[in-house]
Every structure is written in C-alpha cells, then in structure tokens.
CSV table of C-alpha atoms and ligand atoms in Angstrom, one decimal:
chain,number,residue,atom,x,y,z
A,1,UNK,CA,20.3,-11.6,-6.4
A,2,UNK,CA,21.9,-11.3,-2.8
A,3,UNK,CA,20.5,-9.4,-0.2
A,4,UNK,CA,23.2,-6.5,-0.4
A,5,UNK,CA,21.8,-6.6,-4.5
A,6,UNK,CA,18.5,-6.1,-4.0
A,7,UNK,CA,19.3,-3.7,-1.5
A,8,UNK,CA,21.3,-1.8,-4.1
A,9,UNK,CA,18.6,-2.2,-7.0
A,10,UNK,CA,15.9,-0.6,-4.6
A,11,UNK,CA,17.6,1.9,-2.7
A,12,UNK,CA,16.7,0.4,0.3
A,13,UNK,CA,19.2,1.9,3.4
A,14,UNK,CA,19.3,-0.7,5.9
A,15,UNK,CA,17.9,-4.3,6.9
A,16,UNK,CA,17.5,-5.4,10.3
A,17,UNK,CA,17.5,-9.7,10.7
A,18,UNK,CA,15.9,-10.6,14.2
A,19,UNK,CA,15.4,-13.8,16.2
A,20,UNK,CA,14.3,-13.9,19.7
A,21,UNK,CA,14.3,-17.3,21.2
A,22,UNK,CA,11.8,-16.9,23.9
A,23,UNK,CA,8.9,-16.1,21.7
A,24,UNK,CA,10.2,-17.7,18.4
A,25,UNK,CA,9.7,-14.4,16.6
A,26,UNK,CA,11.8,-14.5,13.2
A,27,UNK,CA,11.7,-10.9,11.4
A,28,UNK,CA,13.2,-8.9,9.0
A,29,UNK,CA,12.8,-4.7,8.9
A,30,UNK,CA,13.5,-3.1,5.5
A,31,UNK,CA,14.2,0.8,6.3
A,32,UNK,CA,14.0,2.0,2.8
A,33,UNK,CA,14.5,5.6,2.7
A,34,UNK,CA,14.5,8.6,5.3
A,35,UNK,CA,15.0,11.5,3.8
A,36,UNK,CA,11.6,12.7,4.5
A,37,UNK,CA,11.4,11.6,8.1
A,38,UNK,CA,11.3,8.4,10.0
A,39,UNK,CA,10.1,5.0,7.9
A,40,UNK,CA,6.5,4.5,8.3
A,41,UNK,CA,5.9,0.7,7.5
A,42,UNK,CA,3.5,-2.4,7.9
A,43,UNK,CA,4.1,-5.4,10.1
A,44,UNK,CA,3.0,-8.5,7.8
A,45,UNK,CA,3.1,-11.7,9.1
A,46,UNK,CA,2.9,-14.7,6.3
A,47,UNK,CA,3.9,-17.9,5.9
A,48,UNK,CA,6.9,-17.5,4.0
A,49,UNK,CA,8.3,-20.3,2.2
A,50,UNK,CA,12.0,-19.2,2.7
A,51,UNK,CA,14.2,-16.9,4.6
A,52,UNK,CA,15.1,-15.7,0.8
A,53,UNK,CA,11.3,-14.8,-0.1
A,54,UNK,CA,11.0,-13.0,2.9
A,55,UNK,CA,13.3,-10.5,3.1
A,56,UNK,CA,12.7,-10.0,-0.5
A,57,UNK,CA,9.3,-8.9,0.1
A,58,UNK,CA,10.5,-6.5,2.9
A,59,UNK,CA,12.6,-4.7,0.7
A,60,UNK,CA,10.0,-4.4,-1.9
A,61,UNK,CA,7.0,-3.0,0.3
A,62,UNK,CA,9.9,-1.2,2.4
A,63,UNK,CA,10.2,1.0,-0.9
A,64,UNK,CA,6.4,1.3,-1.9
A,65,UNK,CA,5.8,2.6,1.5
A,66,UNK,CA,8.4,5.3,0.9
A,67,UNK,CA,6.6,6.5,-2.8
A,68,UNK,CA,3.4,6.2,-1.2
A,69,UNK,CA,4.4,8.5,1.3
A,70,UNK,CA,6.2,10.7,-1.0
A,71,UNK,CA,3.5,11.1,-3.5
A,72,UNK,CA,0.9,11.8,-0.8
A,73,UNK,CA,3.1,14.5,0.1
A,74,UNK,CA,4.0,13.2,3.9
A,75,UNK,CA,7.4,14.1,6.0
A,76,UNK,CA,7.8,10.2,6.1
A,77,UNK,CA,10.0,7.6,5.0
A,78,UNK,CA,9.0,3.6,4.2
A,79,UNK,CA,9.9,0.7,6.0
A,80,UNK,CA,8.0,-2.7,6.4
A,81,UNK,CA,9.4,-5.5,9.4
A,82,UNK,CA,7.6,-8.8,8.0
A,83,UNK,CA,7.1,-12.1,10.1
A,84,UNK,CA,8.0,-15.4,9.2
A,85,UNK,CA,5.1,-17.7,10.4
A,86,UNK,CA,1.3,-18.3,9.8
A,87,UNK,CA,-0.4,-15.6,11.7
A,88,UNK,CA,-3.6,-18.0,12.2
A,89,UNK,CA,-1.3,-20.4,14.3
A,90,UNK,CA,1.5,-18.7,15.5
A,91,UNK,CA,1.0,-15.3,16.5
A,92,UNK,CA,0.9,-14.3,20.4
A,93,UNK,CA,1.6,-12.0,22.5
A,94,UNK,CA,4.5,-12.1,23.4
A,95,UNK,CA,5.9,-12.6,19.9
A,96,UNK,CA,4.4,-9.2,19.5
A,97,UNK,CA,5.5,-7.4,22.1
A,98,UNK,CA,9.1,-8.6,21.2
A,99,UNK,CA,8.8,-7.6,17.9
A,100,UNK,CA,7.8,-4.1,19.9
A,101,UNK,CA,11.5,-4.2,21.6
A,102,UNK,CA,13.1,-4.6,18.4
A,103,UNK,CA,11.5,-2.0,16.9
A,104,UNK,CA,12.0,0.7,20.0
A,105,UNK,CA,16.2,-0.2,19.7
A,106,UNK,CA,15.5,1.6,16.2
A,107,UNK,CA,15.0,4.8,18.1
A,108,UNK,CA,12.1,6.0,15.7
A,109,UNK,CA,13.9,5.6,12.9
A,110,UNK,CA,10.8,2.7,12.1
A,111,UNK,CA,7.8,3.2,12.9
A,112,UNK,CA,5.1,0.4,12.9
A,113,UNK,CA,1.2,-0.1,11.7
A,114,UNK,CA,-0.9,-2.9,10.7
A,115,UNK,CA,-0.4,-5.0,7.4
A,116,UNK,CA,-1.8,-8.8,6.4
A,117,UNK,CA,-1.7,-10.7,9.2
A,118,UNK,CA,-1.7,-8.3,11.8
A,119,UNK,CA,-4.3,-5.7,13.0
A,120,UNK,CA,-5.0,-3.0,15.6
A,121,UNK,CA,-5.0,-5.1,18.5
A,122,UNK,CA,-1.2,-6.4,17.8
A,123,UNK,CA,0.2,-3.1,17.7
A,124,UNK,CA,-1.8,-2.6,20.8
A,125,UNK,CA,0.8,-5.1,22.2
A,126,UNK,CA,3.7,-3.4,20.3
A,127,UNK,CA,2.2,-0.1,22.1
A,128,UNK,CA,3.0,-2.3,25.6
A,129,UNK,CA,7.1,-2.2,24.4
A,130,UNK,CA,7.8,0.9,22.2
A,131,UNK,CA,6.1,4.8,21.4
A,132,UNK,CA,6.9,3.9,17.3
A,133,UNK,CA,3.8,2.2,17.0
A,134,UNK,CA,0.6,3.4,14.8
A,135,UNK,CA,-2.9,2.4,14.1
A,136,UNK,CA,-3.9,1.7,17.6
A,137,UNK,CA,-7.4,1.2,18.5
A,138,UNK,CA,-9.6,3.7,19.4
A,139,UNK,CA,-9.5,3.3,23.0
A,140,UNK,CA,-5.8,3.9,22.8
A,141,UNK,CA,-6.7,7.1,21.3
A,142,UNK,CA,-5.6,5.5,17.6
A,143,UNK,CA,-7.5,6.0,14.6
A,144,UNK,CA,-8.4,2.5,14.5
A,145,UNK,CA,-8.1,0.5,10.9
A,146,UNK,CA,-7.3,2.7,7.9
A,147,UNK,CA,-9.1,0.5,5.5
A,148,UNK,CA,-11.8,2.8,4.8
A,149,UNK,CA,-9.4,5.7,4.1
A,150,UNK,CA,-7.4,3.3,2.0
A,151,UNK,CA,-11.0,2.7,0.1
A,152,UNK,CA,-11.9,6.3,0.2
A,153,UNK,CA,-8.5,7.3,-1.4
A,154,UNK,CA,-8.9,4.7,-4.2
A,155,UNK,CA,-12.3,6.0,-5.4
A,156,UNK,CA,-10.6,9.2,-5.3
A,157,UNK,CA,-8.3,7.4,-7.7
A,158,UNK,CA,-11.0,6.0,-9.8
A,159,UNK,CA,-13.1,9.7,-10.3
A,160,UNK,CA,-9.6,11.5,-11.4
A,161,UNK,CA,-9.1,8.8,-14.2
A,162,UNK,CA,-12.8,8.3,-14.9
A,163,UNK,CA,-12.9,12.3,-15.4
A,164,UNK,CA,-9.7,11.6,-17.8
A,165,UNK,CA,-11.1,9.3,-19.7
A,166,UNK,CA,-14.5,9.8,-20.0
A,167,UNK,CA,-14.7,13.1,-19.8
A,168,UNK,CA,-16.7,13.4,-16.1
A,169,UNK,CA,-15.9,11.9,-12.9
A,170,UNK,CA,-19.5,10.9,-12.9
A,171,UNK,CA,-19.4,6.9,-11.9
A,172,UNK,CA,-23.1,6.4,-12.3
A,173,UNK,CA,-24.0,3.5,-14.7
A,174,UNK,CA,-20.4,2.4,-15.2
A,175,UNK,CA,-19.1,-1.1,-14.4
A,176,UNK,CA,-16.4,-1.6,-12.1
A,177,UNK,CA,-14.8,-5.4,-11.2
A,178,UNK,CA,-13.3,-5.7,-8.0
A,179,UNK,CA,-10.7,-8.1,-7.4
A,180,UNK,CA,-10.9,-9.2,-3.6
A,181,UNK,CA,-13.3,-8.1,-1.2
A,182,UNK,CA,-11.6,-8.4,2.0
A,183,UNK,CA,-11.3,-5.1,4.5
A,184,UNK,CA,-10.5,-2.1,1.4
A,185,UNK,CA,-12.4,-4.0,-1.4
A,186,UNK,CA,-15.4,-4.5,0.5
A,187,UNK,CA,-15.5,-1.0,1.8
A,188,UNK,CA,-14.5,0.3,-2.0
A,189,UNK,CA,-17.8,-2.0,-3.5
A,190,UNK,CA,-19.5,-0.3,-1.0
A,191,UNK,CA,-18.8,3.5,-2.3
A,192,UNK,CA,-19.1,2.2,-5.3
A,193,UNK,CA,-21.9,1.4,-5.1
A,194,UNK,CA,-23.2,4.6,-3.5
A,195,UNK,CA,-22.0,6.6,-6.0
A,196,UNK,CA,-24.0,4.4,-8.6
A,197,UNK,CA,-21.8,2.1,-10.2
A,198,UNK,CA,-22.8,-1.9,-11.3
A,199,UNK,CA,-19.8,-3.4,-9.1
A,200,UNK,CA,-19.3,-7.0,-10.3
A,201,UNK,CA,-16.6,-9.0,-8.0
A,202,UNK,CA,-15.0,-12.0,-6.6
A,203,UNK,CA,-12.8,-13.5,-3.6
A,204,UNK,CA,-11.7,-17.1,-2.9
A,205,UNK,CA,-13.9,-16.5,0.5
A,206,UNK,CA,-17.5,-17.6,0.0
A,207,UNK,CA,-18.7,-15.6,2.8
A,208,UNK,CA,-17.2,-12.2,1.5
A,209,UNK,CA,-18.4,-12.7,-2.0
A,210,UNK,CA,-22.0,-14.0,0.2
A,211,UNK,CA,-21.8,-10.3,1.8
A,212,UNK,CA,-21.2,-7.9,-0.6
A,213,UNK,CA,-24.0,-9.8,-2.9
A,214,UNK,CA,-26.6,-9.4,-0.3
A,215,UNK,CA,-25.3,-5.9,1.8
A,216,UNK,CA,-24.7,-3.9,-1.6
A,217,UNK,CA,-26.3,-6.5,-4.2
A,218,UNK,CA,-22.5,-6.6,-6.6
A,219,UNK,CA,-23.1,-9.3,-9.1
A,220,UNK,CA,-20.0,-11.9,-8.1
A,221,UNK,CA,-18.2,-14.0,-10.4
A,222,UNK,CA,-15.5,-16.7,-10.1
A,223,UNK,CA,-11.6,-15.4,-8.7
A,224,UNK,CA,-10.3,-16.4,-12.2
A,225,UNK,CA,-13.1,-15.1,-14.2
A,226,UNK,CA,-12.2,-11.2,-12.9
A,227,UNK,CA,-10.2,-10.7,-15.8
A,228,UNK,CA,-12.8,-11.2,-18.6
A,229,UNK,CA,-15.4,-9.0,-17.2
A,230,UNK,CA,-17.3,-6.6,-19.5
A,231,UNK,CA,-16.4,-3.3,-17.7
A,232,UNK,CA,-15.4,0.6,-17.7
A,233,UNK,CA,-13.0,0.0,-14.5
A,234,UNK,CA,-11.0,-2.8,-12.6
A,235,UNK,CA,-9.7,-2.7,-9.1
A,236,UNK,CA,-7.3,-5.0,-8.2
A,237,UNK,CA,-8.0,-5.0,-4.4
A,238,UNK,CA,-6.2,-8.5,-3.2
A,239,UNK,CA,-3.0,-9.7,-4.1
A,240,UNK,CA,0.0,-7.8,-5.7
A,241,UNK,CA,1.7,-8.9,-9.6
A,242,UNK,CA,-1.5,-9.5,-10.7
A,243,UNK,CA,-1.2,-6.7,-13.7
A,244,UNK,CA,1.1,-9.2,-15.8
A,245,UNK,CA,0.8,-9.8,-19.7
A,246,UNK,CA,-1.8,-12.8,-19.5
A,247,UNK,CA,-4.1,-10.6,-17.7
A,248,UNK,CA,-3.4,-6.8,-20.0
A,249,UNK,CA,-3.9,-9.4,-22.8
A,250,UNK,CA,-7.7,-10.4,-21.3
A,251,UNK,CA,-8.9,-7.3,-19.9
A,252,UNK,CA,-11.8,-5.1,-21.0
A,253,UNK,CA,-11.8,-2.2,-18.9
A,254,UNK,CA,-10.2,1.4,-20.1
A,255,UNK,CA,-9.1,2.1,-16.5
A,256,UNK,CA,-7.3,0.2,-13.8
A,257,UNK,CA,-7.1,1.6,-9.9
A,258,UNK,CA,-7.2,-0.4,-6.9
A,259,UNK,CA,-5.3,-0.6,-3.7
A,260,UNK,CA,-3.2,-3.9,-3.7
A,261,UNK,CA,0.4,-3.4,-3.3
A,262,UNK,CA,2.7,-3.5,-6.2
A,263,UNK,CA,0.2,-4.5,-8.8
A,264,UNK,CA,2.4,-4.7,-11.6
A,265,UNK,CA,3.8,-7.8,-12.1
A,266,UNK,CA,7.0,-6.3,-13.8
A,267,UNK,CA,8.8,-2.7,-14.6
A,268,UNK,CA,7.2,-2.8,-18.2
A,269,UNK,CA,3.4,-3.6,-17.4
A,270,UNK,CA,2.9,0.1,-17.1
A,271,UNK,CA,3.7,0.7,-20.6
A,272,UNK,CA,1.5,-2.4,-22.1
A,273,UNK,CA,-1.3,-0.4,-19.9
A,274,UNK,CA,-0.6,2.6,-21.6
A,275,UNK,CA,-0.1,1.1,-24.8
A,276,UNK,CA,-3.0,-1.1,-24.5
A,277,UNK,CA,-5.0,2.8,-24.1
A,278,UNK,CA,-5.3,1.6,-20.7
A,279,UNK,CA,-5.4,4.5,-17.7
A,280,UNK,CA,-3.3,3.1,-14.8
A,281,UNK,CA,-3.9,4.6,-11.3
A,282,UNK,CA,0.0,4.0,-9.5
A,283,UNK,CA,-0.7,1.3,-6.4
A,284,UNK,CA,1.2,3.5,-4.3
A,285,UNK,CA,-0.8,7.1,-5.4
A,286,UNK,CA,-4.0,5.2,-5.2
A,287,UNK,CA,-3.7,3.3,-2.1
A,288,UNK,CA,-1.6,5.9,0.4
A,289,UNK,CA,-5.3,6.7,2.2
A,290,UNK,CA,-4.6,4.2,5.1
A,291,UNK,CA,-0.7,5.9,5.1
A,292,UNK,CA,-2.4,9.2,5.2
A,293,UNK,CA,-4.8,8.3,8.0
A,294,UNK,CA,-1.7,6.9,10.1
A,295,UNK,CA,0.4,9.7,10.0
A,296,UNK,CA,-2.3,12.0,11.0
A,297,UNK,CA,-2.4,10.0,13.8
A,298,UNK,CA,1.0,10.4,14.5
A,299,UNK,CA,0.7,13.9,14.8
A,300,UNK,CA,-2.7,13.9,16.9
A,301,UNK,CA,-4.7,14.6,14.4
A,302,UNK,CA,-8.3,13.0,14.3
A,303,UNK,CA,-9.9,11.5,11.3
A,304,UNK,CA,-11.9,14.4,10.2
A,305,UNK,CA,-9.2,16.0,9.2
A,306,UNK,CA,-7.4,12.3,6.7
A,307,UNK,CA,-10.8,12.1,5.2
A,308,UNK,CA,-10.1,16.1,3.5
A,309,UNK,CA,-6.1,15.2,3.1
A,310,UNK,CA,-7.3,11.5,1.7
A,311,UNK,CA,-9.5,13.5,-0.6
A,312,UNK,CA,-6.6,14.8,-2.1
A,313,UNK,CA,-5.4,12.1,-3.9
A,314,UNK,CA,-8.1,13.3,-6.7
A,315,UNK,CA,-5.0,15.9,-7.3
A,316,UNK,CA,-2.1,13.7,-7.1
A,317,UNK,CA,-3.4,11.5,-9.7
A,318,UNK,CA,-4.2,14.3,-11.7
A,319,UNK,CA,-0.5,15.7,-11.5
A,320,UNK,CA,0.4,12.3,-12.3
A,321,UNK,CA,-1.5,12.5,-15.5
A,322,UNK,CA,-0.8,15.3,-16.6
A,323,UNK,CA,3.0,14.7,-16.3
A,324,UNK,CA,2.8,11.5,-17.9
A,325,UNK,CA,1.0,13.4,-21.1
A,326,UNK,CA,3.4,16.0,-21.0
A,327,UNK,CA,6.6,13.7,-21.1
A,328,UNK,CA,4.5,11.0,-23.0
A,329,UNK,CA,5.6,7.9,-20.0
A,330,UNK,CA,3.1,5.8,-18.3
A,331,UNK,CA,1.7,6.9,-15.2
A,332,UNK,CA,3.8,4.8,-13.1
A,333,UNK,CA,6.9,5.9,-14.4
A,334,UNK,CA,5.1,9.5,-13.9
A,335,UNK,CA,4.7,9.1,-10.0
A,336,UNK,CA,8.0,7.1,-10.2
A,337,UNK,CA,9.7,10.9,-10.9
A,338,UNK,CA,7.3,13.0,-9.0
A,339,UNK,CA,8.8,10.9,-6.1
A,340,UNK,CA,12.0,10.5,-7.1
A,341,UNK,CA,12.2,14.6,-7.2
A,342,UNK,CA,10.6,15.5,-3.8
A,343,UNK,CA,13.0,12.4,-2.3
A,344,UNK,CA,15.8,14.0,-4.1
A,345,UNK,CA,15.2,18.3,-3.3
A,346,UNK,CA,15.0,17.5,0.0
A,347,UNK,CA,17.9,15.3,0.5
A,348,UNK,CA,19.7,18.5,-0.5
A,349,UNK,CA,18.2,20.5,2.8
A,350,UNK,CA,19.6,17.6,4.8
A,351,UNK,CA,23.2,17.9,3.1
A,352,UNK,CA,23.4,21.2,4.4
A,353,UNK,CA,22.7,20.1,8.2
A,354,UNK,CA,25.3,17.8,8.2
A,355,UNK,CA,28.1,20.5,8.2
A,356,UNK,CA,27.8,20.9,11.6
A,357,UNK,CA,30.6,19.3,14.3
A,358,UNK,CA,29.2,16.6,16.8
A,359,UNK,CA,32.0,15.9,18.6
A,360,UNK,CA,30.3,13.0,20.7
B,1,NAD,P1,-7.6,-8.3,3.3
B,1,NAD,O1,-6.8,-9.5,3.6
B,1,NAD,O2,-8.7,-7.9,4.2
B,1,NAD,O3,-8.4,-8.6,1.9
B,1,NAD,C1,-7.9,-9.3,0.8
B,1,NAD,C2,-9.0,-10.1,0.2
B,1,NAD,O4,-8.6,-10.6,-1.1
B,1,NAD,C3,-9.4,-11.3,1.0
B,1,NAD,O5,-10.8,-11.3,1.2
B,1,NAD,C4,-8.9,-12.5,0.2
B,1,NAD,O6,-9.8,-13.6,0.4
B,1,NAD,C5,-9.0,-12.0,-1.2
B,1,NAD,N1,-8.3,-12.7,-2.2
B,1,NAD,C6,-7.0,-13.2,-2.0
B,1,NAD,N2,-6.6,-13.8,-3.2
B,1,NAD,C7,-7.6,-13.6,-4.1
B,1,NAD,C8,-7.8,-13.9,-5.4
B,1,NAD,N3,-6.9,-14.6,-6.1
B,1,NAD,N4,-8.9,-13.5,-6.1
B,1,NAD,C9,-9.9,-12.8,-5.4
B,1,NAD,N5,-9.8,-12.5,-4.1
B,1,NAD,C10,-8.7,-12.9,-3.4
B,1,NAD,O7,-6.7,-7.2,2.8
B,1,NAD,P2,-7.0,-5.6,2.7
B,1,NAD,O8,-6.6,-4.9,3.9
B,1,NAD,O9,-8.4,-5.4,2.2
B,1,NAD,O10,-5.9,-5.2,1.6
B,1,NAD,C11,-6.2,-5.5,0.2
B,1,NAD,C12,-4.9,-5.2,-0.6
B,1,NAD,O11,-4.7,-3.8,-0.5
B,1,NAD,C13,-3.6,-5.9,-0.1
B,1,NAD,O12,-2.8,-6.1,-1.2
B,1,NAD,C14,-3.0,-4.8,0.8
B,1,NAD,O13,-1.6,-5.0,0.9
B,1,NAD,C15,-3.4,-3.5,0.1
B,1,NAD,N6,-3.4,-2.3,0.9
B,1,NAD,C16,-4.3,-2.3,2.0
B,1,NAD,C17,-4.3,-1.2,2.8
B,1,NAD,C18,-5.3,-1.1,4.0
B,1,NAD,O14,-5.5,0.0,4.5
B,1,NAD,N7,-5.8,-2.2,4.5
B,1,NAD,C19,-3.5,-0.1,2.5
B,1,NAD,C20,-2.7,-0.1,1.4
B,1,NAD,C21,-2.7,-1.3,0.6
C-alpha cells in the first residue's frame, strides 16, 4: 500500500517526515486522530529495516494510541514519532533535543512520552526544546516510567476476565504465562504473584528470566515454548502479532490479556479467540495504564490519583464484555465500536464550533 493508503485504511490525519542533518535524526510522526484533544504518542527508536517499515509502524501505533485513549475514557488523541536508528548506538543528545524542535513546530497538536528505545531521561532532553513532552523524571516534577501503571492496569485486565470466566476474580492457584519480562512483564509477574498465581515465563534475556526466577520464584521456560504451557491465563507482554493462527492453534489457556501492542497478528484473530472459547482482553483496553498515568501528568496530577483511574480498567473491560455478549462480536471488535462511538459523538461537538468566522 502507499503511504496516502495506509493513511486512508487507518484514519490516520496527518504524517510528518523529518531529517535534520546536524544530528542525523531521521523520523516520522503519525497524528492519528484529534478529536478528543491533542495526540498523545510514544517516541520509539528501532532499527528499521526500511523507510517503508517505518512509517508503517507509526501509523499503526499512531492509531492504537488513539483507542487506547478513547477506551480509557481520556480528552486525548494518538500519535507515535518513531526513529530510524539503533537506540544502543546511535542515540544522543542532540538527536533528542532535535527531535524536541520538531515536535514544538506541531504547536501541541503531538505530544511526546517514552516508547522502546527511549526512556525518561530522553524526553528530559526533548523537555530542554518543547512544553509537549510527558513522562519526565521525577525530579522534573514527571511521574517517572508508567510501566507499573501499565502492569497494574493489565492485572486489572486479567481479574475482569478471570471473574468472567471463572466465575471470581480470585487469581489464587491459577496459572498464568508471561510472554516477556522486560519493564511491564516483570512488574505484572510480580503482582501476579502477590495475588497468588503460579507465573510461569520466558524472555530471550537470561538475566530477566535469572530475576524473576529468584525475586518472585516464576518457573521459566524457553521463548518458544510459551505457547504450549499448561495454563488458566497468557500475557503476551513483549512483542506485538504474536496472537496469529499457529499460536490460537497451540494455546491452552481460556483467557488472554497482556500489554504488548497490537497483539493480533491480523483483523480476524479476535474471532478464532472467541471462537476458540478464548476471552481476549483488547491490547489497547488492557494496556492504557501507562497512557492513563501520562496524562494525569499532564494535567498535574500525582500518581495517587492514575493508580484509582488505572483501577478502572476492571470496568472498561467489563463494558467491553458485556457488549460483545450482547451483539455476539469478539471483544476487540467490541472496544473497536465503544471507540469508534465516543471518537464519533464528539466529533459532532466540534462540528458545531467550526461555524464561527476567523477572519485571520
Ligand atoms: P521492554 O523492552 O522493557 O520489555 C520487553 C521484553 O520482552 C524484553 O525483556 C525482551 O527481551 C522480551 N522479549 C522480546 N522478544 C521476546 C520473545 N520473542 N519472547 C520472550 N521475550 C521477548 O518493554 P516494556 O516496556 O516492558 O513493554 C512490553 C510491551 O508492552 C511492548 O510491546 C510495549 O510496546 C507494550 N507497552 C508498554 C507500555 C509501558 O508502559 N512500558 C505501555 C503500553 C504498552
């Protein structure tokens, strides 16, 4: 598909291509919708194999950020600005802080957080260039990483569907795999854990699958193994695509909720969940705790206050399924509406402000 296709397909409103020669930054920023306010988005930076793969990806998380925000109920749009380039090697500075300027000529119409490949202390040096920056460290009076309101969200997730389908939120006894224990995963295992579950997971990192084993003794199996695991629930907590046909076809769990991004390899995975008796949890309902965090922040609000609105997402994904049993869909095409409606009343309010003459 050309660009001006995808953007089509998705929605998405506009795409920003940058190059600044001085600090070889390369980037693309997909504003995907503002109807509910100004786009909220991740900076990732990732080795990209082509300018084509990319942008791509921009326009995709451009619009999950925009149904995560929706969903969680937030007067935000999505965005995402990604950078071409291996974070390990070439990140700096000053490729930052240009990335900053590019993002203040937007005039708040993007406004920036952390993704893979970048964390608090980047958008510390976005913070040097431009206001529209989130996530900042504590001592910039930022709520620091949203990971563990990202992980708190998810087992939010997990109880509404575990209540669903078993009848009680209770998660003592049952057993839930973990794909990925980076930043979220880790900090999920660990609730997990608290609340009494048999957390069994993997990473292609040694020393992450080294910690959780000894900090909150999970039982760890090979990445490819994840699949076949005897268990109630499976949290997909690394990469996205990974709910695809092979993998409905190997796994054992009734329940899947996790916090990767776009999970679902294609449009119809949703429905071979369902039809499989399988109780999806929507990426973007399950994983908007970190969005939730951030635009507290935005508004000066401390994290006391995300952990209760985070704790929220219990509801959401009980609206979800309830709607889906009530129009007989899959839960994603569920949220997929639930968005799609809010997006779509209040693009009506804005209509009616547009009457008004600007003459300059
Ligand atoms: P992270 O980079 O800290 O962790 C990802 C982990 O997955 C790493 O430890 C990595 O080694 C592991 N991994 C990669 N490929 C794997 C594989 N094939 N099998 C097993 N493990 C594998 O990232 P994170 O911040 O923990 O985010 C995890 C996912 O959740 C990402 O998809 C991210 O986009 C999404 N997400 C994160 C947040 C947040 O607040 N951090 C919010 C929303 C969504």
């Amino acid at each position: 598909m050309s660009i001006i296709e995808q953007m089509t397909d998705l929605e998405c409103e506009q795409l920003i291509i940058c190059y600044d020669k001085g600090t070889g930054l390369k980037t693309a920023i997909a504003i995907h919708d503002t109807t509910l306010g100004p786009a909220l988005g991740g900076v990732r930076m990732w080795s990209y194999t082509s300018e084509e793969e990319a942008v791509a990806d921009a326009i995709r998380l451009a619009r999950s950020m925009t149904y995560k925000a929706a969903i969680a109920g937030l007067n935000l749009g999505g965005g995402t600005a990604v950078i071409i380039g291996d974070p390990r090697k070439a990140k700096h500075e000053a490729m930052m802080r240009s990335l900053g300027r590019f993002v203040d000529s937007l005039c708040g119409r993007f406004i920036a957080t952390t993704d893979v490949g970048t964390a608090s202390e980047d958008m510390e040096c976005l913070r040097a260039e431009t206001r529209y920056v989130t996530g900042l460290p504590p001592y910039l009076g930022g709520s620091g990483d949203p990971s563990t309101s990202t992980a708190y969200g998810v087992l939010r997730a997990v109880e509404a569907c575990t209540k669903h389908v078993f009848g009680s939120g209770w998660l003592k006894s049952k057993v839930v795999a973990v794909q990925g224990l980076g930043k979220v995963g880790s900090a999920l295992a660990r609730l997990l854990r608290a609340e009494g579950a048999d957390v069994v997971a993997c990473d292609i990192i040694d020393e992450a699958t080294r910690g959780a084993s000894r900090q909150f003794g999970a039982t760890i199996v090979a990445p490819e193994e994840i699949y076949d695991v005897e268990c109630d629930i499976f949290c997909p907590c690394a990469l996205g695509g990974v709910i695809s046909r092979d993998s409905i076809a190997r796994l054992k769990a009734k329940i899947v909720a996790g916090s990767a991004n776009n999970q679902l390899a294609d449009p119809t995975c949703g429905k071979q969940l369902a039809d499989k008796g399988i109780m999806y949890a929507p990426d973007y309902v399950a994983n908007a705790g970190g969005a939730i965090q951030l635009a507290l922040e935005l508004t000066g609000h401390g994290l006391d206050g995300a952990k209760a609105k985070v704790a929220h997402i219990y509801d959401a994904m009980e609206a979800v399924i309830a709607r889906a049993e009530a129009e007989k869909i899959s839960t994603d095409q569920a949220a997929d509406r639930m968005v799609e409606e809010r997006i779509q009343s209040v693009r009506r309010v804005k209509n009616m402000k547009g009457t008004a003459f600007k003459p300059f």
